[in-house]
Amino acid sequence: MAVVTGTTGSDLLNGTSGDDTIQPLSNAGADTINGSGGNDIIEFSASVAGSFFILDYSALGGPIALTIDTTTNTGSVVKSGGTDTLVDVQLAAGYRARTGAGLEVRGTTGNDSYALTTRTDGYFVLYGGEGTDSYSINFNTYAIVDLDFSQGIGGAATTGASINLSTGVIANDGFGNAETISVSGGGTIVLIGTNFNDSLTGTGNRDRFEGLGGSDTINGAGGFDEINFDSTLVNNLVVDLAAGTATGTHNGTAFTTQLISIEDVRGTNQADRMSDSSASDRLQGGEGNDTLISTAGNDNLNGGNGDDLLDASASTGNDSLQGGNGNDTLRGGDGQDNMDAGNGNDLIDASAGSVAAQGNGDFIEPGLGQDTVIGHSGAWLYGGGTEMSYGDISGVGGLTIVSGLRGVGTAISGDGRINSNFSFINHIGGSQDADRFTGTDEQHDEIFEGHGGNDTIDGGAGFDMVDYRYESAWTGPGLAISANLGAGTVTDTHGDTDRLIRIEHIRGTTLGDTLDASGVSTSVMLDGHNGDDTILGGADQDTLIGGLGNDVLDGSAGGSTVMGGDEIRPGAGNDTITGNATNFAGGEGLFITYADLNGIGGLTIAVGGTGIGTTASGDGSKVDTFTYAMFFEGSQDADSIIGSALTHREGFSGQAGNDTIDGRNGWDIVTYERESDYGGNRGIVANLATGVVTDTFGATDTLANIEQIDGSVFNDSMTAVGLTAGITFDGKQGNDTLTGGNGNDTLVGGRSNDVLTGGLGNDTLVGGTGIDRAIIADTFANSSIRAGASGALEVVSGDGTDTFYGVEQLVFVDQTIDTNGLTFPGVTVTGTAGDDDLNGFAGDDDISGLDGDDVMQGYVGNDTMTGGNGSDMIEADSGNDIVYGDFFRVGAAGALPYQVYRMYQATLNRAPDAPGHAGWTQLLMEGDRTLTQVSAGFVGSAEFQATYGALDNNAFVTLLYQNVLGRAPDAGGLAAWVAQLNSGVARESVVIGFSESLEFQNNTFAAADGFIRRYTAEEWSDDVFRLYQATLDRAPDEAGFKGWITNLGNGSAFLSVVGGFVQSVEFQNTYGALDNTGFVTLLYQNVLNRAPETAGLDAWVAQLDGGASRESVVQGFSQSQEFINATNDPLKAWMRGLGEDDVIDGGAGSNKLAGGMLADTFVFDTADGGTNTVMDLEAWDMMEFVAFNYTSAADALAHMVQSGSDVVFTDQGVTVTFVDYQLTAITDDMISYS
C-alpha cells in the first residue's frame, strides 16, 4: 500500500494501481488527485480555509458512481478497478465553515452517477462529461453545486444543452445525451451551459446560470436567480430584465439571450448597460464604466470599479446603490435608498421622488474624494432630509463639517482626501476620527452622529439631536454613554469625550446610559433607547424616553413657572418616574404616555393623591411607579385608568382597545386627538351622558366622571344630552357635530365645518376655522343678537344667553342668519409691554400689540391689527383686514407711498417730509382716506394756497404744468383742463390728473423710490448685516441689528451709520493701528476672504491717501457686488436662525398683510379661502400652505404666475398677491405645507 502525501502548495497527486492512501494536505490554490486503480483512501483531514481539491477520474475507462454525504462526513467513488473512500470530505467542501474552499469531481466518458447530500455548507463542482450521466442532489441551505456542461473529457460540448432542473429532464447534455437529474432542498445550483444555443431552466430555488456563448433561453423558474456573463469574452452587453433580453457579443459573435424569471445579473469587465424588471433585482456591473438603471422594486445596483452611472431616479422602491471605486454618479428616487458611492469624485443625487415616498430619507456614504451630495429639498422643507455618513472612514485627520441654509455645506478632512459639498442634508454622521460639526443656523432640526474620536458638535439653530445608537455598529466597543447636557459633554461608546453645543436631543444606546440635563433651562429630549438608563430632565418642559429596560426617569427639576410638566415615555420594563412637587402644586404635572406599547395584556394605571401612583401590565412584564403626574395615555391594549380624588384637572387618553377611564374628582379630560398617530382612522361617537365612546379604532371606551372630551382629527359626533352639569367638547379637526346638555357648556369646533348645538343653559360656542353652524332651538323673532366681548356675538333666546366666537351661521327655527352680514361698532384694543392675548369684537376693530410676544385675533369685521415689537401670532379671521407684523411702514404699502410722494411734488413742488408722507400713506392704506380726499387736503393747505390760491383757472393750470411737468402747457391740454374746472370739477381732481399722469410718474419714479426705501427700516436689513460682517467679521446681535435699521428707517444717513461701526472699539481693535495699505489689505481678507488684486489695492489706497474717509471705503466694500453675492445665503440663514418672528394668518376676506422686519410666516388655509395681498415678502420669510394637500414646494409654485411686477398664487379658493416680487426669487425653502 502506497502513501502519497502532498505539500501545502498546489499539488498533482497520482496513486498506484494498488490500494493507496492519498493525503493532499492543504493548499492555497488547488490540489488535483488523479483517479487510479485499487481501493484508495483519500484523506482531506488537513484541509484548511482556502484549500480546493479536484478529483479527476477522466483517465479511467469506465463510469464512476460518486456518493457523498457531508451530513455524515462520508463519501465514496465506485470506479473501474476499485472503490475510493473519501475521509473528512466535509472539511474539503466546507467553505462557510472555513475548513476548505470546495471539491471538484471530473467524471469519465461513461455513464457516471453523482449522488450528493449536503449539510448547511459545502461547495461542489461536477463535470459529467460525455456519456449518459445521472445526478441526485439533496441540499441543505447555503450549499452550492456547480453543474458544468461546457466541457467533456475529450473536449468542449458539441451542441446546445437542454436542461430543466424543475422537471429533472436533461434532454441534451451538450453531447447529444439524454440524462436525468433530481434536486431537492434549498441550496444553489450553478448551471453552466455551452457555447451553443442552450435552454436552461432552474429549480425554483436560488439558481445561477452561465450561458457562455450562443443565444440562450434561461429560465430561473422561481427564486432569486442570477445570470453571470463572461467577464472578458462578452462585450457590448445590454440587459433589459423588463423585456427579458440580453444582447451583446461573445468572443466576437453576436447573441440574443432570452431571460425568464431572472433577478440577478453579473456583468463583464467592459462597459455594460443593465435595467431592471418590476420585481426586486440586483444588477452587478463589475469592472468597466457601467450604466445600471432601476425603475421599480427594491433593487441593488452595484457598479464595481469604473466610472459608473447608477440611476434609480425613476424607481419607486427602496434601492441600494454601490458605486465602487471610480468617479460614479448615483441617483436615488422614491423610497428610502441606500447609496454607497465608494472612493472617487462622485455625484450622489437624492433629489428625485416625492416627499411622501422618501420614508426616513436616503442614506448616503460618500467615501473618499471630492464628492457632490444632493439631498431632497422637499424632505428638508417638510422637516426631514437626507442622511450622509462617513462612519466607514478613519485615518483622514478628522472631518470639519459645516452646514448652512437649506442644509448646504462642506465636509473636509484634515488630510485633504475628502473635500466634498452637500445640500439638503439633515442627518450627518462623522468619521472614526475627531470631527467638528457645525449645524445650520436655520430653524431646522438636524441629527448628528460623531462616531469615534473626541468630536465637537454644534447643532446651530433648531431642535438638534446627537444619536449614539449606532456607534458600536461601526467600530465602537459598545460602552454605555454618560451625557451631561448642562456641561455639554458626553463620554461616548468608545470612551471618547464629545463636546456638544446647542444640542437639544440625545439618543442613547442599548446599554445602561446616563443622560443628565440638570441645569439646562431650555426644553430638551433625552432618549435612553434600550438598557437600564438613568435620565434626568432640566428646568424646562422636557421629553424623557426610557425605551427598553428598567429606567429611572426623573422630571423633578424645574418649577411652577414651567408651562406643563415633562413628557415621559417609559417604554417597556419596570420604570421609576419622578415629577416636580412645586410644578404639581401650581396646577401642572407630568404627562406619562404608554402609546408605544402593545401586546402586554393592557395596563392598569391607578392615580393617587399628589399624582402618585402605579402602572401595571396585565402580563406582569411592567410595573412602574410615578409621582406628581397629571396626564396619562394608555397602551394599544384594553387599559383601565383611574384618576385621583384631587379636585384639580387631569387628562387621559386610552388609545386603542376597549378602555375604562374613571376621572373621579376634579375637572377631567379624555382626548382622542393623538390616536390617529397610532393608526386610528375614524371619527369618535361619544355620549357623555351614558359614558360610552366608540373611539377612532372602533373600540368601545367606558367613561365615568369625565367633564371634557377632546375629539380626533376626523369627523366626530359628541353629545351630552341629559346632563345637567356643564361640560366641554372640543372637536379639534374634522367636520364635527357637537351637542351640549342642560348646563353651561363650552363647545369648540376647531378646524373644518362644524355643527354646534348648545342646548339649554348659558353656553359658549367657538367655531374655529371653516364654515361653522350653531343650532338654536328658538325663533329669530323670539331672540336677540348683540355684540359681546373679545369679538363674540351673544344670542339671548329660549335656550339661554349663549356666546359665539367664529360661528358663521346662526340657525334659528325659522331662519338662518349669516354672521358675516352683521355689523357692530368697532373698538380699539391696545396691549402692553408684556406678552398679551388680544381679541377684537364683531366690528371694525383697531388692535395694537405694542411690545412683547402677543397673540391677537380679529374675529368678525374689517380690522386693522398691528403686532408691534416682539414675535406675534396674528389671526385676522373674517372681514377685509389690514395686518402689520410690526408697525406700518411706507415701504409695505405698495403703490400708495408713490402716489403720496407725487402729491407732494405736484402740489407743493418739494420732496415730502417723512412723518407727513407716512401719515398720508397710512390713511390711504387703511382706507381712512381716498386719494381725492388726500388731494383735497393738500389743495386746502396754506402752503398750496400761498402759491395757487389767488390764481384763476387758466393761470392755475398753467402753473401746474410748469411746477408738475416742468414745461409750458400745450394748447389742447390747457383748454381741456380749464374747461373741466369751468364746468365745476374740483381743483383737487385736476391735481390728481397731473400727479397720476404717466409723464409725471416716469419723471418722479427714481426719486420717489429712493425716498420710500430710505424711510423703510426693512430695506436696510441686508446693508446692516453686511456692515457687521465687513467691519466686525461677525453676524449681528439682534438688538444691535434692529437698532441700526430703525435708525436708518428714521432717516439717518448710511455713511454716518458706517461711521458708527468704524469708530467702534471692536473695529478699532482690529484696524485702528494699520496704515492705509494694511487697512485695505485686511478689508480684502476679512470682507472678501481673499488677497487683494494689485489694481484694486492701489485704487483704494489712492482714495484714502487722497483724503477719502475710511468709512467711505468700508461702505464701498460692504456694498460691492462681490460681497453682496457672498452674503446673500448667510443673511438668510442668520435671519432664519433668529427664529420665527411674526406669524400672520389673514383668514377670510380681502386682506393686506405686512410682516415687517426679520423672518415672518404668512399662513394661507383652504378652510378660510380669502384674497390676500402680501406687501413685503422677503427672502427669509415663509409661506405656509395649510390643507392644500401639497407634497412638495413645487406643488405650490405650480400655482404661482408672474403678473407684472407681482407674483400671484391661486388655488382651491385662495388667492395671494406678493407685491413687487419676482417668481424666480421664490425658492423652495420659502414654502412649507401641512
Short mmCIF file of C-alpha atoms in Angstrom, two decimals, residues 485-744:
data_model
loop_
_atom_site.label_atom_id
_atom_site.label_comp_id
_atom_site.label_asym_id
_atom_site.label_seq_id
_atom_site.Cartn_x
_atom_site.Cartn_y
_atom_site.Cartn_z
CA LEU A 485 -26.04 68.26 28.68
CA GLY A 486 -25.58 71.13 31.12
CA ALA A 487 -21.81 70.87 30.80
CA GLY A 488 -22.09 70.00 27.12
CA THR A 489 -20.02 66.81 27.38
CA VAL A 490 -20.64 63.15 26.55
CA THR A 491 -18.42 60.16 27.15
CA ASP A 492 -19.33 58.13 24.08
CA THR A 493 -19.40 54.40 23.31
CA HIS A 494 -15.66 54.46 22.51
CA GLY A 495 -14.76 56.17 25.79
CA ASP A 496 -14.00 59.37 23.88
CA THR A 497 -15.26 62.75 25.05
CA ASP A 498 -17.60 64.64 22.78
CA ARG A 499 -18.35 68.32 23.24
CA LEU A 500 -21.92 69.38 22.49
CA ILE A 501 -23.06 72.93 21.75
CA ARG A 502 -26.67 73.93 21.06
CA ILE A 503 -27.86 70.33 21.19
CA GLU A 504 -31.40 69.72 22.46
CA HIS A 505 -31.85 65.97 21.94
CA ILE A 506 -29.66 62.98 22.84
CA ARG A 507 -30.44 59.38 21.97
CA GLY A 508 -28.57 56.68 23.87
CA THR A 509 -27.51 53.09 23.27
CA THR A 510 -28.70 49.58 24.05
CA LEU A 511 -26.76 49.72 27.34
CA GLY A 512 -27.38 51.49 30.64
CA ASP A 513 -26.80 55.14 29.77
CA THR A 514 -26.80 58.21 31.98
CA LEU A 515 -28.43 61.26 30.37
CA ASP A 516 -28.42 64.34 32.57
CA ALA A 517 -29.93 67.73 31.66
CA SER A 518 -29.64 69.23 35.14
CA GLY A 519 -29.04 72.94 34.92
CA VAL A 520 -30.40 73.22 31.37
CA SER A 521 -33.10 75.90 31.20
CA THR A 522 -34.43 75.16 27.69
CA SER A 523 -36.57 72.21 26.56
CA VAL A 524 -34.64 69.05 25.74
CA MET A 525 -35.42 65.47 24.71
CA LEU A 526 -33.46 62.63 26.31
CA ASP A 527 -33.95 59.18 24.82
CA GLY A 528 -32.32 56.26 26.60
CA HIS A 529 -33.16 53.90 23.73
CA ASN A 530 -32.60 50.49 25.32
CA GLY A 531 -30.86 49.37 28.50
CA ASP A 532 -31.34 50.29 32.15
CA ASP A 533 -30.96 54.05 31.83
CA THR A 534 -30.87 56.94 34.27
CA ILE A 535 -32.40 60.06 32.73
CA LEU A 536 -32.66 63.42 34.48
CA GLY A 537 -34.58 66.32 32.93
CA GLY A 538 -33.78 70.00 33.20
CA ALA A 539 -35.68 73.08 34.29
CA ASP A 540 -37.97 73.39 31.27
CA GLN A 541 -40.65 71.19 29.74
CA ASP A 542 -38.63 68.17 28.61
CA THR A 543 -39.32 64.81 26.99
CA LEU A 544 -37.75 61.79 28.72
CA ILE A 545 -37.85 58.45 26.87
CA GLY A 546 -36.90 55.23 28.63
CA GLY A 547 -37.18 52.63 25.85
CA LEU A 548 -36.47 49.03 26.75
CA GLY A 549 -35.04 48.30 30.19
CA ASN A 550 -35.68 49.28 33.78
CA ASP A 551 -35.19 53.03 33.72
CA VAL A 552 -35.07 55.92 36.17
CA LEU A 553 -36.89 58.90 34.64
CA ASP A 554 -36.51 61.99 36.78
CA GLY A 555 -38.52 65.09 35.87
CA SER A 556 -38.22 66.70 39.29
CA ALA A 557 -36.18 69.70 38.11
CA GLY A 558 -37.90 72.98 37.21
CA GLY A 559 -40.57 74.94 39.00
CA SER A 560 -44.19 76.03 38.85
CA THR A 561 -43.34 78.66 36.24
CA VAL A 562 -42.91 75.87 33.70
CA MET A 563 -46.00 75.57 31.49
CA GLY A 564 -46.84 71.91 31.86
CA GLY A 565 -44.64 69.16 33.22
CA ASP A 566 -42.28 66.88 31.36
CA GLU A 567 -43.50 64.30 28.86
CA ILE A 568 -42.45 60.83 29.96
CA ARG A 569 -42.38 57.85 27.59
CA PRO A 570 -41.34 54.98 29.86
CA GLY A 571 -41.39 52.17 27.27
CA ALA A 572 -41.07 48.55 28.31
CA GLY A 573 -39.51 47.45 31.62
CA ASN A 574 -40.08 48.42 35.22
CA ASP A 575 -39.52 52.15 35.46
CA THR A 576 -39.30 54.70 38.27
CA ILE A 577 -40.78 58.08 37.33
CA THR A 578 -40.42 61.23 39.42
CA GLY A 579 -42.22 64.53 38.84
CA ASN A 580 -41.86 68.01 40.30
CA ALA A 581 -43.75 68.80 43.51
CA THR A 582 -43.74 72.58 43.05
CA ASN A 583 -44.94 72.29 39.49
CA PHE A 584 -47.75 69.94 40.55
CA ALA A 585 -48.86 72.32 43.28
CA GLY A 586 -49.03 75.06 40.63
CA GLY A 587 -51.54 73.08 38.59
CA GLU A 588 -49.22 71.23 36.22
CA GLY A 589 -47.77 67.74 36.25
CA LEU A 590 -46.06 65.03 34.27
CA PHE A 591 -47.56 63.66 31.07
CA ILE A 592 -46.91 59.90 31.01
CA THR A 593 -47.62 58.06 27.78
CA TYR A 594 -47.55 54.33 27.06
CA ALA A 595 -48.87 54.67 23.50
CA ASP A 596 -45.85 52.86 22.05
CA LEU A 597 -46.70 49.62 23.93
CA ASN A 598 -48.96 46.78 22.83
CA GLY A 599 -49.43 43.07 23.47
CA ILE A 600 -48.83 43.40 27.20
CA GLY A 601 -52.30 42.44 28.42
CA GLY A 602 -53.43 46.03 28.93
CA LEU A 603 -52.37 48.49 31.62
CA THR A 604 -53.92 49.38 34.94
CA ILE A 605 -52.99 52.97 35.82
CA ALA A 606 -54.02 53.99 39.32
CA VAL A 607 -53.51 57.64 40.34
CA GLY A 608 -53.49 58.62 43.97
CA GLY A 609 -53.05 61.85 45.89
CA THR A 610 -50.48 64.36 44.56
CA GLY A 611 -50.26 62.44 41.31
CA ILE A 612 -48.55 59.46 42.87
CA GLY A 613 -49.42 56.02 41.58
CA THR A 614 -48.55 52.86 39.74
CA THR A 615 -48.82 51.34 36.29
CA ALA A 616 -49.02 47.56 35.92
CA SER A 617 -49.38 45.46 32.77
CA GLY A 618 -51.72 42.50 32.53
CA ASP A 619 -48.92 40.10 31.55
CA GLY A 620 -46.77 41.13 34.54
CA SER A 621 -43.94 42.46 32.36
CA LYS A 622 -44.30 46.04 33.55
CA VAL A 623 -44.70 47.67 36.95
CA ASP A 624 -43.96 51.41 37.10
CA THR A 625 -44.18 53.88 39.94
CA PHE A 626 -44.67 57.61 39.43
CA THR A 627 -45.08 60.85 41.34
CA TYR A 628 -46.62 64.25 40.51
CA ALA A 629 -48.20 63.14 37.26
CA MET A 630 -51.32 64.74 35.83
CA PHE A 631 -51.83 63.45 32.28
CA PHE A 632 -51.89 59.79 31.30
CA GLU A 633 -52.02 57.96 27.97
CA GLY A 634 -52.62 54.23 27.80
CA SER A 635 -51.28 51.46 25.59
CA GLN A 636 -52.70 49.96 22.40
CA ASP A 637 -54.39 47.26 24.52
CA ALA A 638 -57.52 47.46 26.68
CA ASP A 639 -56.48 49.65 29.64
CA SER A 640 -58.01 50.70 32.94
CA ILE A 641 -57.17 54.25 34.06
CA ILE A 642 -58.39 55.57 37.40
CA GLY A 643 -57.82 59.22 38.26
CA SER A 644 -57.16 60.73 41.62
CA ALA A 645 -59.53 62.05 44.27
CA LEU A 646 -57.98 65.51 44.00
CA THR A 647 -60.13 68.38 42.73
CA HIS A 648 -57.70 69.67 40.10
CA ARG A 649 -57.71 68.78 36.41
CA GLU A 650 -56.36 65.54 34.96
CA GLY A 651 -56.13 64.33 31.39
CA PHE A 652 -56.42 60.84 29.90
CA SER A 653 -56.11 59.11 26.54
CA GLY A 654 -56.96 55.46 26.15
CA GLN A 655 -55.55 54.84 22.66
CA ALA A 656 -56.66 51.52 21.09
CA GLY A 657 -58.57 48.81 22.94
CA ASN A 658 -61.76 48.84 25.00
CA ASP A 659 -60.56 51.21 27.70
CA THR A 660 -62.18 52.11 31.01
CA ILE A 661 -61.44 55.61 32.29
CA ASP A 662 -62.71 56.99 35.59
CA GLY A 663 -61.67 60.58 36.28
CA ARG A 664 -63.02 60.55 39.85
CA ASN A 665 -62.82 64.10 41.29
CA GLY A 666 -61.79 67.36 39.63
CA TRP A 667 -62.05 68.51 36.02
CA ASP A 668 -61.08 65.50 33.92
CA ILE A 669 -60.39 65.42 30.20
CA VAL A 670 -60.32 62.49 27.80
CA THR A 671 -58.63 63.24 24.47
CA TYR A 672 -58.71 61.29 21.21
CA GLU A 673 -56.60 63.65 19.11
CA ARG A 674 -53.40 61.58 19.23
CA GLU A 675 -54.99 58.26 18.30
CA SER A 676 -54.50 58.86 14.57
CA ASP A 677 -50.73 58.87 15.17
CA TYR A 678 -51.03 55.17 16.05
CA GLY A 679 -53.46 54.00 13.40
CA GLY A 680 -56.86 55.36 14.42
CA ASN A 681 -58.77 56.14 11.25
CA ARG A 682 -62.34 57.28 12.02
CA GLY A 683 -64.21 59.91 13.97
CA ILE A 684 -65.37 59.19 17.50
CA VAL A 685 -69.01 58.80 18.57
CA ALA A 686 -69.32 59.95 22.17
CA ASN A 687 -72.28 60.08 24.55
CA LEU A 688 -71.08 61.66 27.75
CA ALA A 689 -74.44 61.12 29.41
CA THR A 690 -74.08 57.33 29.07
CA GLY A 691 -70.28 57.37 29.29
CA VAL A 692 -69.83 55.35 26.10
CA VAL A 693 -67.41 56.33 23.32
CA THR A 694 -66.62 54.50 20.11
CA ASP A 695 -63.01 55.55 19.54
CA THR A 696 -61.02 56.09 16.33
CA PHE A 697 -60.10 52.38 16.21
CA GLY A 698 -63.74 51.26 16.53
CA ALA A 699 -63.20 50.07 20.11
CA THR A 700 -65.63 50.95 22.92
CA ASP A 701 -64.40 53.09 25.79
CA THR A 702 -66.31 53.43 29.06
CA LEU A 703 -66.03 56.82 30.77
CA ALA A 704 -67.03 57.89 34.27
CA ASN A 705 -66.66 61.26 36.00
CA ILE A 706 -65.37 62.96 32.83
CA GLU A 707 -66.12 66.64 32.24
CA GLN A 708 -64.42 67.24 28.89
CA ILE A 709 -63.82 65.30 25.68
CA ASP A 710 -61.32 66.44 23.04
CA GLY A 711 -62.06 64.87 19.69
CA SER A 712 -59.95 63.42 16.91
CA VAL A 713 -58.62 64.67 13.59
CA PHE A 714 -61.65 63.06 11.90
CA ASN A 715 -65.38 63.86 11.81
CA ASP A 716 -66.58 63.40 15.38
CA SER A 717 -70.03 63.23 16.94
CA MET A 718 -70.37 64.14 20.65
CA THR A 719 -73.46 64.64 22.75
CA ALA A 720 -74.19 65.47 26.38
CA VAL A 721 -77.99 65.49 26.10
CA GLY A 722 -79.44 64.69 29.51
CA LEU A 723 -76.54 66.05 31.58
CA THR A 724 -77.22 68.99 33.86
CA ALA A 725 -73.62 69.78 34.73
CA GLY A 726 -71.60 71.96 32.38
CA ILE A 727 -69.23 70.08 30.07
CA THR A 728 -66.72 70.91 27.33
CA PHE A 729 -66.45 69.32 23.89
CA ASP A 730 -63.52 70.26 21.65
CA GLY A 731 -63.87 68.85 18.15
CA LYS A 732 -60.26 69.59 17.13
CA GLN A 733 -60.06 68.75 13.43
CA GLY A 734 -62.68 67.38 11.07
CA ASN A 735 -66.32 68.24 10.41
CA ASP A 736 -67.72 67.70 13.89
CA THR A 737 -71.21 67.60 15.34
CA LEU A 738 -71.21 68.73 18.98
CA THR A 739 -74.32 68.82 21.16
CA GLY A 740 -74.36 70.13 24.71
CA GLY A 741 -76.61 69.25 27.62
CA ASN A 742 -78.66 71.34 30.02
CA GLY A 743 -75.75 73.01 31.78
CA ASN A 744 -73.46 75.90 30.87
#
